[in-house]
Structure formats: structure tokens, C-alpha cells
Amino acid sequence: MSNPKVISESTYADIVNAGAQWLHGKENKLYELAKNYNLLSNELSEEGLGAYLRNDGMRFNDYLVKKVDFIVGQILEDCEEFAQSNSDDFPTSMGAFLLQEFEKRLNEFETPEDQRLAKQLLDWHIRFQIIDNSCLTIDDVSAKSWGTYSFNGESCQAHINFKTCFSDILAILMMEIGPYHMLCENKVEKIAWGIHTDGQKIQQSTPPKVIVKCENGNIFIAKHVICTFSLGVLKETANEMFAPKIPEKHLQAINSMGFGTIDKIYLQFSEPFWGNEKGIQLIYEDPNYENADWTRMISGFDVLEPGPKNTLLGWIGGTGAIEMEKLRDEEIIDKVTQLLEKFMKQQIPKPIKYHVTRWHSNPNVRGAYSYVSKECDATQISPKTLAMPIFYKDLNNKRPSSDTNCDNCPQILFAGEACHEQYYSTAHGAFLSGAEQAEKIIEFRNLFAEKENCGKI
């Protein structure tokens, strides 16, 4: 058999979403745009469907699978109440709360054997939550802030698909903005106030300018800058990126907020060897992670619908995703094929096409999306902290003359999914965050447009 080819994006039949895949809910601007331009598919998607198979080939009873799913869902809903509580008496983490409450409800399973199987299914839910929250471990996720996330007015059990791919909405946004208002391929190296790259100060203006230096040598000068770096990039570069340094509260937010990675493994086959199943979920008889390889962090494989025919989408998170990214594609595909054979107890053909993502290794992203960590509880940090504008007075000790109002000029602002208090981890949260930050600048410019020293829009 010839070697499988990497899935190309040359035709719609071959397109897969390496990053964002779904719209979550209808009450957001991105959904309105997609609907207006007829970009949406009528088919909805759900995760975690199909056969729940153990590593010895045993298939779990559907009733038991649904019962565990229902109990886990109830526990997570109960965890949401901590966000509305004024009490400081809350669990150390969402993970601790889940394990504690599930243990209390084990008596709802009639036999010791059912209890043992329920714990094995719980291990799947833990892996699923690690992927869903893009964290290394669910013990990192805040229980206090669990309920701050909003499902956009809907349950979001079923996800909204695009007819082709998520990037179609980006094309619409770019068209509405206009190509002449955008500059690409200018990777930012430094953001500074009043300093050229050679160290010479520029002539001051009021309000002062922000200088953006790019790796290719280009320099851009602006009155206001909205930074949309991912939280992963900020964690890696914030201390060196800004001159002078951004306020300590913003640095604390960058360090405290959680930002992990998830990856996707797409496998396309000539025939659906899984029959009519909607997916293959992987359960382990021994929940012990010691001495396990990276595949232990794969939750399972969902049948991709809509999408390329006969395609499975595998999900992996935590340390497993980071370790996987160190391997060559061929090694990953061979290992995953062996994994499927082990659980299904049948010979699996080699995929005819595949695609493996590497978001942790991507220097422009350094992960997937954010979550509110338990560290945020101790420091009283939230996405709102990072979204606070950085004013001129915050960046420089020397203030402008007293007859101006430029102390409160929003010089630098952060936007992105990690900056939205309700919709973090989502594309619509990232979009809304950017719009909200732009509104703050417009409000400032309108308020002081008549002031000669602050200029006009």
C-alpha cells in the first residue's frame, strides 16, 4: 500500500479545520455574519458519541455510559454555583470537586462491578475535560470561576458547523474591512513608547505615540495599539515585548491565567471500518497513568460529519499532545493505527490521508485557548484584568502638561479570547473582545476630539 498523503486544502472535499471548528451558540456576531452569507451547514455536531470500548475490547453498556455522563453533567452544573456565591468556601479545583462528588454518588450504581466500570468511564470524562478546557490537568482549573463561562444562551451540546471551513468567516471579515486596511507578514518584535529601535527618542506628541517594531525591520507608529497575541505568546514574550514594561497587574494576569494545548488527528480511510458507529471512545481498565505513553491522553475518535468522507477526528490534550508534537507524522499515524486495532480487536487499514496539528509548537500561538486557573482565585485575577486598558500614565512616569486630558489615553489594550470574561476559549469571545476594546478607543477619541492637544479621529 502506498504511503498516505497529507490532507490538502485544494478542494472543499478535502478541507478540515486544524483550529477552530464550530460556532458555539447563535447569539453572537459571528453567527449572524455566517448566516447572512450562507456559510452554515444544516448538520450539527456532537462529541463523545459512538462505541465506548475498553483496551481489552469490551464494549460498555450504553445505559451505563449515559448514566455516568448524566451524573458528571450534574456535578459540573453544581460547580457553576460557586461563581455566584460570595462565600470563600469552595473546592481547590474543578477536578477536586468532580472526583469528590462522583465518589459520593457511586452508591447510585447497583453492584461493585458497575461502580468499577463507572470509575473507568469517569477517567474518560477527565481526559475529555482536559481537552475541552485546554489544560494539563483538571486540577489546574478553578472551581470558583467555573460558572463564569457563558454558553451563549444555549446548552451548546450540539455545535454549529460551516459548510466548508471556519476560515470562511475570516474571509468575510477581511472583505468587510477591506484589504487595503490590513498588513500581513509583519511579525511583531517590540512594542515601545517614544523609543526608536536604535535607542534614539522620537519627537514627542500629545498624546505620545506607540511604536511597533517588526522582525522584518518595518516600524509602525500609532496613537493606540490593540494587541491580539495569544495568551501563550504573551506568557513567553510579555517581559521582553514591551518597553517600558506593562503594569504588574497585567503581567500577573498573563502569568495566572491558564493556557494549554489540544491537538487534532484527522484520519481518512477508503472505507468506514467502524460501520455505522458515530465514534470510537477509548476507555482503560487501569486508570493509572504511570508508564503510559502519549496516546493515553487521546479521548477517542469522532466520525467527522460534515467533512471529508470516511474521516475520523481524534482528540488529544495535556502532556500527551505536547509529547505527540515531538514525533514525525508517520510515527503518529502508525501509533494511532495500532491503538485503534488494540481497542477494536480487528485489523485496521492504513489511512489514505491524514492531518496532524501541532499548536503547542506553533510559535505564533503556543497552545490552543485559555481557561481560568485556580491560581486566579488566590490573586483575584480574571480575563477582565487583562482586558483593562493601559493608559499613558501607566507607561511613563513623566506625564504631559496639566492642561491636557491625555493621562487617560488608552495607549495599549489587549484583546482575544483570554480577555473575555464570559466567552473565553471561543472564537466569538475573541471577536467580541476586539470589538469592545476598539469601542473604548473610539469613546476616548470622541470624548476629547475637541481638545487640541489630543487631536481628532
Coordinates of C-alpha atoms in Angstrom, one line a residue:
M1 CA 0.0 0.0 0.0
S2 CA 1.3 3.4 -0.9
N3 CA 2.1 5.9 1.8
P4 CA -0.9 8.1 2.8
K5 CA -0.8 11.7 1.7
V6 CA -1.3 14.7 3.9
I7 CA -4.8 16.1 3.5
S8 CA -4.6 19.1 1.2
E9 CA -6.9 22.1 1.2
S10 CA -7.1 22.3 -2.6
T11 CA -10.7 21.2 -2.8
Y12 CA -13.7 21.6 -0.4
A13 CA -14.0 17.8 -0.2
D14 CA -10.5 17.7 1.4
I15 CA -10.9 20.6 3.8
V16 CA -10.5 20.0 7.6
N17 CA -10.3 22.6 10.4
A18 CA -7.0 22.5 12.0
G19 CA -8.0 25.1 14.6
A20 CA -11.4 26.5 15.5
Q21 CA -14.1 24.2 14.1
W22 CA -17.6 25.2 15.4
L23 CA -19.7 28.2 16.3
H24 CA -21.0 27.8 19.9
G25 CA -24.5 29.3 20.0
K26 CA -26.4 31.7 17.8
E27 CA -26.4 34.8 20.0
N28 CA -23.2 36.3 18.6
K29 CA -21.9 38.5 15.8
L30 CA -20.0 35.7 14.1
Y31 CA -23.2 33.6 13.8
E32 CA -25.1 36.5 12.3
L33 CA -22.4 37.1 9.7
A34 CA -22.1 33.4 8.8
K35 CA -25.9 33.1 8.5
N36 CA -26.2 36.3 6.4
Y37 CA -23.5 35.0 3.9
N38 CA -25.0 31.5 3.8
L39 CA -21.9 29.9 5.3
L40 CA -23.5 27.5 7.7
S41 CA -24.3 23.8 7.4
N42 CA -27.6 22.4 8.5
E43 CA -25.7 19.5 10.1
L44 CA -24.9 19.9 13.8
S45 CA -22.0 18.0 15.6
E46 CA -21.7 16.4 19.0
E47 CA -18.7 14.9 20.7
G48 CA -18.2 11.7 22.6
L49 CA -20.7 9.6 20.5
G50 CA -20.5 6.0 19.4
A51 CA -19.0 2.9 20.9
Y52 CA -17.2 3.2 24.3
L53 CA -14.5 0.5 24.0
R54 CA -12.1 -0.7 26.6
N55 CA -8.5 -1.6 25.9
D56 CA -9.3 -5.3 26.2
G57 CA -12.0 -5.0 23.6
M58 CA -15.0 -4.9 25.9
R59 CA -17.9 -2.6 24.8
F60 CA -19.6 -0.6 27.6
N61 CA -23.3 -0.8 28.1
D62 CA -25.0 2.3 26.6
Y63 CA -27.2 2.7 29.7
L64 CA -24.1 2.8 31.9
V65 CA -22.4 5.3 29.6
K66 CA -25.4 7.6 29.6
K67 CA -25.8 7.3 33.4
V68 CA -22.2 8.3 34.1
D69 CA -22.5 11.2 31.5
F70 CA -25.6 12.4 33.3
I71 CA -24.0 12.3 36.7
V72 CA -20.9 14.1 35.5
G73 CA -23.0 16.8 33.8
Q74 CA -25.0 17.3 37.1
I75 CA -21.7 17.7 39.1
L76 CA -20.3 20.2 36.6
E77 CA -23.6 22.2 36.8
D78 CA -23.4 22.2 40.6
C79 CA -19.8 23.5 40.3
E80 CA -21.2 26.6 38.4
E81 CA -22.9 27.8 41.6
F82 CA -19.6 28.7 43.2
A83 CA -19.2 31.6 40.8
Q84 CA -22.4 33.2 42.1
S85 CA -21.5 32.6 45.7
N86 CA -20.0 35.2 47.9
S87 CA -18.5 32.5 50.2
D88 CA -14.8 31.8 50.2
D89 CA -15.6 28.1 51.0
F90 CA -15.1 26.5 47.6
P91 CA -13.1 23.5 46.4
T92 CA -9.5 23.8 45.5
S93 CA -10.2 23.0 41.8
M94 CA -12.9 21.8 39.4
G95 CA -11.1 18.5 39.3
A96 CA -11.2 18.0 43.0
F97 CA -14.9 18.8 43.1
L98 CA -15.7 16.4 40.3
L99 CA -13.8 13.5 41.9
Q100 CA -15.2 14.3 45.4
E101 CA -18.8 14.5 44.2
F102 CA -18.6 11.4 41.9
E103 CA -17.3 9.4 44.8
K104 CA -20.4 10.4 46.9
R105 CA -22.7 9.2 44.1
L106 CA -21.1 5.8 43.5
N107 CA -23.9 4.2 45.5
E108 CA -26.2 5.0 42.6
F109 CA -24.6 2.1 40.8
E110 CA -26.1 -1.1 42.0
T111 CA -23.2 -3.5 42.0
P112 CA -19.5 -3.3 42.8
E113 CA -18.8 -4.2 39.2
D114 CA -20.9 -1.3 37.9
Q115 CA -19.1 1.0 40.3
R116 CA -15.7 -0.1 39.0
L117 CA -16.9 0.4 35.4
A118 CA -18.3 3.8 36.3
K119 CA -14.8 4.9 37.6
Q120 CA -13.3 3.8 34.3
L121 CA -15.9 5.9 32.4
L122 CA -15.1 8.8 34.7
D123 CA -11.5 8.6 33.6
W124 CA -12.7 9.2 30.0
H125 CA -14.6 12.3 31.2
I126 CA -11.5 13.6 32.9
R127 CA -9.5 13.3 29.7
F128 CA -12.4 14.9 27.8
Q129 CA -12.4 17.8 30.3
I130 CA -8.6 18.2 29.9
I131 CA -9.2 18.6 26.1
D132 CA -12.3 20.7 26.5
N133 CA -10.5 23.2 28.8
S134 CA -7.1 23.0 27.1
C135 CA -5.3 22.4 30.4
L136 CA -2.6 20.0 31.6
T137 CA -4.8 18.6 34.4
I138 CA -8.3 19.4 35.5
D139 CA -6.8 20.1 39.0
D140 CA -5.5 23.3 37.4
V141 CA -9.0 24.6 36.6
S142 CA -10.7 26.9 39.0
A143 CA -13.9 25.7 40.7
K144 CA -14.7 29.2 41.9
S145 CA -14.7 30.6 38.3
W146 CA -16.2 27.5 36.6
G147 CA -19.6 29.2 36.3
T148 CA -18.3 32.5 34.9
Y149 CA -18.2 30.9 31.4
S150 CA -21.3 31.5 29.4
F151 CA -22.8 29.1 26.9
N152 CA -24.1 32.0 24.8
G153 CA -27.7 31.4 25.8
E154 CA -27.7 27.8 24.7
S155 CA -26.8 24.4 26.0
C156 CA -24.2 24.0 23.3
Q157 CA -24.3 20.2 23.3
A158 CA -24.6 20.4 19.6
H159 CA -22.1 22.5 17.7
I160 CA -22.8 24.6 14.6
N161 CA -20.8 23.7 11.5
F162 CA -19.7 25.7 8.5
K163 CA -20.4 24.3 5.0
T164 CA -16.7 24.3 4.3
C165 CA -14.4 25.6 7.0
F166 CA -14.1 28.2 9.8
S167 CA -11.8 30.4 7.7
D168 CA -14.7 31.4 5.5
I169 CA -15.9 33.8 8.3
L170 CA -12.4 35.3 8.3
A171 CA -12.6 35.9 4.6
I172 CA -15.9 37.7 5.1
L173 CA -14.5 39.9 7.9
M174 CA -11.5 40.8 5.7
M175 CA -13.8 41.7 2.9
E176 CA -15.8 44.0 5.1
I177 CA -12.8 45.7 6.5
G178 CA -11.1 46.0 3.1
P179 CA -7.8 44.5 2.1
Y180 CA -6.1 47.9 2.0
H181 CA -6.6 48.3 5.7
M182 CA -4.6 45.3 6.6
L183 CA -0.9 44.4 6.5
C184 CA 0.2 40.8 6.9
E185 CA 3.5 39.1 7.3
N186 CA 4.8 41.7 9.8
K187 CA 5.7 39.7 12.9
V188 CA 5.9 42.0 15.9
E189 CA 9.2 42.0 17.8
K190 CA 8.8 45.0 20.1
I191 CA 6.1 47.5 21.3
A192 CA 7.5 50.6 22.8
W193 CA 6.6 54.2 23.7
G194 CA 8.7 57.0 22.5
I195 CA 11.8 54.9 21.6
H196 CA 13.2 54.1 18.2
T197 CA 14.9 50.8 17.6
D198 CA 18.3 52.5 17.8
G199 CA 17.6 53.9 21.2
Q200 CA 17.0 57.5 20.0
K201 CA 13.9 59.1 21.3
I202 CA 11.4 60.4 18.8
Q203 CA 9.9 63.9 18.9
Q204 CA 7.1 63.8 21.5
S205 CA 3.5 64.4 20.6
T206 CA 0.4 64.6 22.8
P207 CA -0.8 62.0 23.3
P208 CA 2.5 60.2 22.8
K209 CA 2.9 57.6 20.1
V210 CA 3.2 53.8 20.4
I211 CA 6.0 52.3 18.2
V212 CA 5.6 48.8 16.9
K213 CA 8.8 47.2 15.5
C214 CA 8.6 44.1 13.3
E215 CA 11.1 41.4 12.7
N216 CA 11.4 42.3 9.0
G217 CA 12.5 45.8 10.0
N218 CA 9.2 47.6 9.4
I219 CA 8.2 50.2 12.1
F220 CA 4.7 51.4 12.6
I221 CA 3.7 54.4 14.7
A222 CA 0.2 54.6 16.2
K223 CA -1.8 56.6 18.8
H224 CA -3.3 53.4 20.1
V225 CA -2.4 49.7 19.8
I226 CA -4.7 46.7 20.4
C227 CA -2.6 43.6 20.9
T228 CA -4.2 40.3 19.9
F229 CA -1.3 37.9 20.7
S230 CA -2.5 34.6 22.1
L231 CA -2.1 34.2 25.9
G232 CA 0.5 31.5 25.1
V233 CA 2.6 34.0 23.2
L234 CA 2.2 36.6 25.9
K235 CA 3.4 34.2 28.6
E236 CA 6.5 33.6 26.6
T237 CA 7.3 37.2 25.4
A238 CA 5.5 39.8 27.6
N239 CA 8.5 40.6 29.7
E240 CA 10.7 41.5 26.7
M241 CA 8.0 42.6 24.2
F242 CA 7.0 45.9 25.9
A243 CA 9.2 48.9 26.7
P244 CA 8.6 50.1 29.3
K245 CA 7.1 47.0 30.9
I246 CA 3.3 46.8 31.1
P247 CA 1.8 47.2 34.6
E248 CA 2.3 44.5 37.1
K249 CA -1.4 43.7 37.2
H250 CA -1.4 42.8 33.6
L251 CA 1.7 40.7 33.9
Q252 CA 0.1 38.9 36.9
A253 CA -3.0 38.2 34.7
I254 CA -0.8 36.8 31.9
N255 CA 1.0 34.5 34.4
S256 CA -2.0 33.4 36.3
M257 CA -4.5 32.6 33.5
G258 CA -4.3 29.1 32.2
F259 CA -3.3 28.3 28.6
G260 CA -2.7 24.7 27.5
T261 CA -2.9 22.9 24.2
I262 CA -5.1 20.4 22.4
D263 CA -4.4 18.8 19.0
K264 CA -6.4 17.0 16.3
I265 CA -5.5 13.9 14.4
Y266 CA -7.5 13.5 11.2
L267 CA -7.6 10.1 9.6
Q268 CA -9.3 9.5 6.3
F269 CA -10.0 5.9 5.1
S270 CA -11.1 4.3 1.8
E271 CA -14.0 2.6 3.7
P272 CA -15.6 3.2 7.2
F273 CA -14.3 0.1 9.1
W274 CA -16.3 1.4 12.1
G275 CA -19.6 0.6 10.4
N276 CA -22.5 2.8 11.5
E277 CA -20.9 3.9 14.7
K278 CA -20.7 7.7 15.3
G279 CA -17.3 7.4 17.0
I280 CA -14.9 5.3 19.0
Q281 CA -14.2 6.4 22.6
L282 CA -11.3 4.9 24.4
I283 CA -11.6 3.5 28.0
Y284 CA -8.9 2.0 30.1
E285 CA -9.3 -0.9 32.6
D286 CA -6.5 0.5 34.7
P287 CA -6.9 4.3 35.4
N288 CA -3.3 4.5 36.4
Y289 CA -1.3 6.9 34.1
E290 CA 2.1 5.8 35.2
N291 CA 4.4 4.5 32.4
A292 CA 1.7 5.3 29.8
D293 CA 2.7 6.8 26.5
W294 CA 1.3 9.9 24.9
T295 CA -1.7 8.0 23.3
R296 CA -3.1 7.6 26.9
M297 CA -4.4 11.2 26.6
I298 CA -6.5 10.6 23.5
S299 CA -10.1 10.6 24.5
G300 CA -11.3 9.0 21.3
F301 CA -12.2 9.4 17.6
D302 CA -15.4 11.1 16.3
V303 CA -16.7 10.4 12.9
L304 CA -16.3 13.8 11.0
E305 CA -19.8 14.9 9.9
P306 CA -19.9 17.1 7.9
G307 CA -16.5 16.8 6.3
P308 CA -14.4 14.6 4.1
K309 CA -15.9 11.2 3.6
N310 CA -14.8 8.3 5.9
T311 CA -12.8 10.5 8.2
L312 CA -12.2 10.1 11.9
L313 CA -11.2 13.1 14.1
G314 CA -9.0 12.1 17.1
W315 CA -8.7 14.5 20.1
I316 CA -5.7 14.7 22.4
G317 CA -4.7 17.1 25.1
G318 CA -2.5 17.7 28.1
T319 CA 1.0 16.3 28.2
G320 CA 0.1 13.7 25.6
A321 CA -0.4 16.4 23.0
I322 CA 2.9 18.1 23.8
E323 CA 4.7 14.7 23.6
M324 CA 3.0 13.8 20.3
E325 CA 4.1 17.0 18.7
K326 CA 7.7 15.9 19.0
L327 CA 7.1 13.0 16.7
R328 CA 7.0 12.8 12.9
D329 CA 3.6 12.4 11.3
E330 CA 4.4 8.9 10.1
E331 CA 5.2 7.8 13.7
I332 CA 2.0 9.3 15.0
I333 CA -0.2 7.6 12.3
D334 CA 1.4 4.2 12.9
K335 CA 0.9 4.5 16.6
V336 CA -2.7 5.6 16.3
T337 CA -3.5 2.8 13.9
Q338 CA -2.1 0.3 16.4
L339 CA -4.1 1.9 19.1
L340 CA -7.4 1.5 17.1
E341 CA -6.5 -2.1 16.4
K342 CA -6.0 -2.7 20.1
F343 CA -9.3 -1.4 21.1
M344 CA -11.4 -2.7 18.2
K345 CA -9.7 -6.1 18.1
Q346 CA -9.5 -6.1 14.4
Q347 CA -7.1 -5.2 11.7
I348 CA -7.2 -1.5 10.7
P349 CA -6.2 -0.4 7.2
K350 CA -3.8 2.5 6.8
P351 CA -5.4 5.8 6.3
I352 CA -5.3 7.2 2.7
K353 CA -4.9 10.8 4.0
Y354 CA -4.2 12.4 7.3
H355 CA -3.5 15.7 9.1
V356 CA -1.9 16.2 12.5
T357 CA -1.9 19.6 14.3
R358 CA 0.9 21.0 16.4
W359 CA -0.5 24.0 18.2
H360 CA 1.9 23.9 21.2
S361 CA 4.9 24.0 18.8
N362 CA 3.4 26.9 16.7
P363 CA 5.5 29.9 17.7
N364 CA 2.6 32.3 16.8
V365 CA 0.1 30.5 19.1
R366 CA 1.9 28.3 21.7
G367 CA -1.2 26.4 22.6
A368 CA -4.9 26.3 22.0
Y369 CA -7.0 28.6 24.2
S370 CA -7.3 29.8 27.8
Y371 CA -9.1 28.7 31.0
V372 CA -9.4 30.4 34.4
S373 CA -6.9 28.6 36.7
K374 CA -7.2 28.0 40.4
E375 CA -4.2 30.4 40.7
C376 CA -6.5 33.2 39.6
D377 CA -8.6 32.6 42.7
A378 CA -5.7 33.5 45.0
T379 CA -4.7 36.6 43.1
Q380 CA -8.2 37.7 42.2
I381 CA -7.4 37.7 38.6
S382 CA -9.9 37.2 35.7
P383 CA -9.9 37.7 32.0
K384 CA -11.3 41.2 32.8
T385 CA -7.9 42.1 34.4
L386 CA -6.1 41.5 31.1
A387 CA -8.7 43.5 29.2
M388 CA -8.1 46.6 31.3
P389 CA -6.7 49.4 29.1
I390 CA -3.1 50.5 29.7
F391 CA -3.1 54.3 29.9
Y392 CA -0.3 56.7 29.1
K393 CA 0.1 57.4 32.8
D394 CA 0.7 53.7 33.4
L395 CA 3.6 53.5 30.8
N396 CA 5.6 56.6 31.7
N397 CA 6.4 58.5 34.9
K398 CA 6.6 61.8 33.0
R399 CA 3.1 62.9 32.4
P400 CA 2.0 65.5 29.8
S401 CA 1.2 69.1 30.8
S402 CA -1.6 69.6 33.3
D403 CA -3.9 71.3 30.8
T404 CA -4.4 68.1 28.8
N405 CA -6.5 65.0 29.4
C406 CA -4.1 62.6 28.0
D407 CA -3.2 60.8 31.2
N408 CA -6.2 58.6 30.5
C409 CA -5.3 58.0 26.9
P410 CA -5.7 54.2 26.3
Q411 CA -2.3 53.5 24.7
I412 CA -2.1 49.7 24.7
L413 CA -5.0 47.3 25.0
F414 CA -5.2 43.5 24.9
A415 CA -7.9 41.6 23.0
G416 CA -8.6 37.9 22.3
E417 CA -10.4 35.0 23.8
A418 CA -8.4 35.2 27.0
C419 CA -9.6 38.7 27.6
H420 CA -13.4 38.0 27.6
E421 CA -14.8 37.1 31.0
Q422 CA -17.8 35.1 29.7
Y423 CA -16.7 33.7 26.3
Y424 CA -13.0 32.9 26.9
S425 CA -11.8 29.9 24.9
T426 CA -14.1 30.7 21.9
A427 CA -13.8 32.4 18.6
H428 CA -16.8 34.6 19.2
G429 CA -15.3 35.6 22.5
A430 CA -12.1 36.7 20.7
F431 CA -14.1 38.7 18.1
L432 CA -16.2 40.4 20.7
S433 CA -13.2 41.2 22.9
G434 CA -11.6 43.0 19.9
A435 CA -14.8 45.0 19.2
E436 CA -15.1 46.0 22.8
Q437 CA -11.5 47.3 23.0
A438 CA -11.9 49.2 19.8
E439 CA -15.1 50.8 21.3
K440 CA -13.0 52.0 24.3
I441 CA -10.6 53.8 21.9
I442 CA -13.5 55.4 19.9
E443 CA -15.1 56.6 23.1
F444 CA -11.9 58.2 24.2
R445 CA -11.3 59.8 20.8
N446 CA -14.8 61.2 20.7
L447 CA -14.7 62.5 24.2
F448 CA -11.5 64.5 23.7
A449 CA -11.7 65.2 19.9
E450 CA -12.3 68.9 20.6
K451 CA -9.2 69.1 22.8
E452 CA -6.4 70.4 20.5
N453 CA -3.7 68.5 22.4
C454 CA -5.4 65.2 21.9
G455 CA -6.1 65.5 18.2
K456 CA -9.1 64.4 16.2
I457 CA -10.2 61.0 15.0

